[in-house]
Amino acid sequence: MEKQLDYAAVRAAAGRIAGAVRPVSVIPAGEGISYALEFLQHTGSFKARGARNFLAAHRDAGTLPAAGITIASGGNAGLACAWAARAESVPATVFLPATAPRVKVERLRGYGADVRLGGDRYDEALAACREFAARSGALSSHAYDHPLIAAGAGTLLEEIRDAVPGLDTVVVAVGGGGLFAGIATAAREHGVRVVAVEPENCRALNAALEAGRPVDVPVDSVAADSLGASRVSADALAALRQENAESVLVPDAAITAARRALWEEHRIVVEAGAATALAAVRVAARPLGERVAVVLCGANTDPADLGTDRGA
């Protein structure tokens, strides 16, 4: 199924997933700052949007096989895929690194997925997933690098604009780049600036910009369980090269502090990956905009570690 990531794809995704996902709640969080509480989404992260769009598009096209769907995921994309597959009454087989958080593994099994653990990194899980898809005939999805996945994520921008009149900037964490690519695609249509935030030691998008192409990067961060892609999508790099897009890096200490601040000030518990976006706002040397929305994108985490020094 050949698809292109453009604004029309985001609008089509909005039509497909209407009524199947939760509209984002947006709250004021300070002067000119709002939080988009996407961690309240089904499965605990924004990934539900892309997964539901991906399966619905294949269902409508008659290309959803009886063998079901398979995906490699650090956790959140797998949860979303399993949830969406259950809604379509097809099996889901999810490949994760052996290092995946236990809370995500347990929730995956709760959605009825066949969970397969192996290797220490996402790319090892991805290789196993591709081999399984070739052998079984299952439809292979991707955690972030597919236009249907990114377009589904991009529907979030439309909802944030409805909630924040005059929105000029949205701040979003980046792992593999699906959320950023989708949001940036929609934001460009409306003249909204997008700030793409990565941990200093998980900088696949920033490194791709420097190199002029997606490149492999090392992954070492408190946010690696959700932002630990070793290579960013080509769509994300293309989106970053457009006007009104900026790449920002933040240290792990700032991520940990932002995550703890969300708990202490708002009683909000999010993953370190979600706190990464807020970290950029907290450490910025200059205002990022007059009307800024920070996407808090996932909360599949263990709140027991909020009081620890590591924080994630």
PDB file of N, CA and C in Angstrom, residues 15 26 29 37-38 45 72 81-82 84 87 106 119 129-130 133 145 159 161 173 218 221 223 229 268 279 297:
ATOM      1  N   GLY A  15     -10.310  11.239   9.752  1.00  0.00           N
ATOM      2  CA  GLY A  15     -11.604  10.647   9.438  1.00  0.00           C
ATOM      3  C   GLY A  15     -11.677   9.186   9.842  1.00  0.00           C
ATOM      4  N   VAL A  26      -6.254  19.353  26.811  1.00  0.00           N
ATOM      5  CA  VAL A  26      -5.204  20.372  26.876  1.00  0.00           C
ATOM      6  C   VAL A  26      -5.478  21.270  28.063  1.00  0.00           C
ATOM      7  N   ALA A  29      -0.766  25.538  31.818  1.00  0.00           N
ATOM      8  CA  ALA A  29       0.273  25.111  32.762  1.00  0.00           C
ATOM      9  C   ALA A  29       1.181  26.257  33.183  1.00  0.00           C
ATOM     10  N   LEU A  37      -2.272  16.545  27.068  1.00  0.00           N
ATOM     11  CA  LEU A  37      -2.198  15.338  27.896  1.00  0.00           C
ATOM     12  C   LEU A  37      -2.478  14.079  27.081  1.00  0.00           C
ATOM     13  N   GLU A  38      -1.632  13.827  26.107  1.00  0.00           N
ATOM     14  CA  GLU A  38      -1.853  12.686  25.227  1.00  0.00           C
ATOM     15  C   GLU A  38      -1.546  11.364  25.912  1.00  0.00           C
ATOM     16  N   SER A  45      -0.452   6.185  25.308  1.00  0.00           N
ATOM     17  CA  SER A  45       0.440   7.025  24.496  1.00  0.00           C
ATOM     18  C   SER A  45      -0.220   7.393  23.168  1.00  0.00           C
ATOM     19  N   ALA A  72       7.735  -4.664  15.727  1.00  0.00           N
ATOM     20  CA  ALA A  72       8.831  -4.587  16.698  1.00  0.00           C
ATOM     21  C   ALA A  72       8.717  -3.255  17.401  1.00  0.00           C
ATOM     22  N   CYS A  81      -0.448  -1.263  18.772  1.00  0.00           N
ATOM     23  CA  CYS A  81      -0.719  -2.237  17.714  1.00  0.00           C
ATOM     24  C   CYS A  81      -1.610  -3.363  18.239  1.00  0.00           C
ATOM     25  N   ALA A  82      -1.297  -3.868  19.425  1.00  0.00           N
ATOM     26  CA  ALA A  82      -2.092  -4.949  20.002  1.00  0.00           C
ATOM     27  C   ALA A  82      -3.518  -4.484  20.285  1.00  0.00           C
ATOM     28  N   ALA A  84      -5.166  -2.006  18.755  1.00  0.00           N
ATOM     29  CA  ALA A  84      -5.866  -1.799  17.484  1.00  0.00           C
ATOM     30  C   ALA A  84      -6.203  -3.137  16.825  1.00  0.00           C
ATOM     31  N   ALA A  87      -9.252  -4.590  18.315  1.00  0.00           N
ATOM     32  CA  ALA A  87     -10.456  -3.921  17.816  1.00  0.00           C
ATOM     33  C   ALA A  87     -10.864  -4.440  16.443  1.00  0.00           C
ATOM     34  N   GLU A 106       3.669  -6.669  30.428  1.00  0.00           N
ATOM     35  CA  GLU A 106       2.471  -7.186  31.070  1.00  0.00           C
ATOM     36  C   GLU A 106       1.208  -6.615  30.424  1.00  0.00           C
ATOM     37  N   GLY A 119      17.161 -10.072  22.334  1.00  0.00           N
ATOM     38  CA  GLY A 119      18.139  -9.036  22.026  1.00  0.00           C
ATOM     39  C   GLY A 119      18.069  -7.888  23.018  1.00  0.00           C
ATOM     40  N   CYS A 129      11.209  -9.508  13.844  1.00  0.00           N
ATOM     41  CA  CYS A 129       9.843  -9.223  13.374  1.00  0.00           C
ATOM     42  C   CYS A 129       9.739  -9.416  11.863  1.00  0.00           C
ATOM     43  N   ARG A 130      10.727  -8.909  11.130  1.00  0.00           N
ATOM     44  CA  ARG A 130      10.696  -9.034   9.670  1.00  0.00           C
ATOM     45  C   ARG A 130      10.771 -10.488   9.241  1.00  0.00           C
ATOM     46  N   ALA A 133       7.341 -12.009   9.823  1.00  0.00           N
ATOM     47  CA  ALA A 133       6.366 -11.561   8.831  1.00  0.00           C
ATOM     48  C   ALA A 133       6.542 -12.314   7.514  1.00  0.00           C
ATOM     49  N   ASP A 145       8.186   4.440  11.372  1.00  0.00           N
ATOM     50  CA  ASP A 145       8.611   4.791  10.016  1.00  0.00           C
ATOM     51  C   ASP A 145       7.629   4.288   8.962  1.00  0.00           C
ATOM     52  N   GLU A 159      -6.145  18.792  16.923  1.00  0.00           N
ATOM     53  CA  GLU A 159      -6.898  18.895  18.169  1.00  0.00           C
ATOM     54  C   GLU A 159      -6.284  19.926  19.108  1.00  0.00           C
ATOM     55  N   ARG A 161      -4.652  22.614  18.187  1.00  0.00           N
ATOM     56  CA  ARG A 161      -5.003  23.934  17.641  1.00  0.00           C
ATOM     57  C   ARG A 161      -6.421  24.340  18.030  1.00  0.00           C
ATOM     58  N   ALA A 173       8.703  15.516  21.851  1.00  0.00           N
ATOM     59  CA  ALA A 173       9.861  14.635  21.960  1.00  0.00           C
ATOM     60  C   ALA A 173       9.995  13.784  20.711  1.00  0.00           C
ATOM     61  N   PRO A 218      24.370   5.985  18.573  1.00  0.00           N
ATOM     62  CA  PRO A 218      24.296   5.237  19.832  1.00  0.00           C
ATOM     63  C   PRO A 218      23.093   5.683  20.648  1.00  0.00           C
ATOM     64  N   SER A 221      20.316   6.829  27.278  1.00  0.00           N
ATOM     65  CA  SER A 221      19.593   7.900  27.956  1.00  0.00           C
ATOM     66  C   SER A 221      18.577   7.316  28.922  1.00  0.00           C
ATOM     67  N   ALA A 223      15.722   8.152  28.864  1.00  0.00           N
ATOM     68  CA  ALA A 223      14.509   8.078  28.045  1.00  0.00           C
ATOM     69  C   ALA A 223      14.613   7.055  26.926  1.00  0.00           C
ATOM     70  N   ALA A 229      15.367   5.014  19.429  1.00  0.00           N
ATOM     71  CA  ALA A 229      15.576   4.576  18.046  1.00  0.00           C
ATOM     72  C   ALA A 229      17.011   4.912  17.634  1.00  0.00           C
ATOM     73  N   ILE A 268       1.201  14.684  37.814  1.00  0.00           N
ATOM     74  CA  ILE A 268       1.185  14.009  36.518  1.00  0.00           C
ATOM     75  C   ILE A 268       2.370  13.061  36.455  1.00  0.00           C
ATOM     76  N   ALA A 279      11.388  19.275  29.212  1.00  0.00           N
ATOM     77  CA  ALA A 279      12.754  19.654  29.589  1.00  0.00           C
ATOM     78  C   ALA A 279      13.274  20.783  28.710  1.00  0.00           C
ATOM     79  N   CYS A 297       3.475  12.828  25.852  1.00  0.00           N
ATOM     80  CA  CYS A 297       3.003  11.834  24.879  1.00  0.00           C
ATOM     81  C   CYS A 297       2.808  10.428  25.406  1.00  0.00           C
TER      82      CYS A 297
END
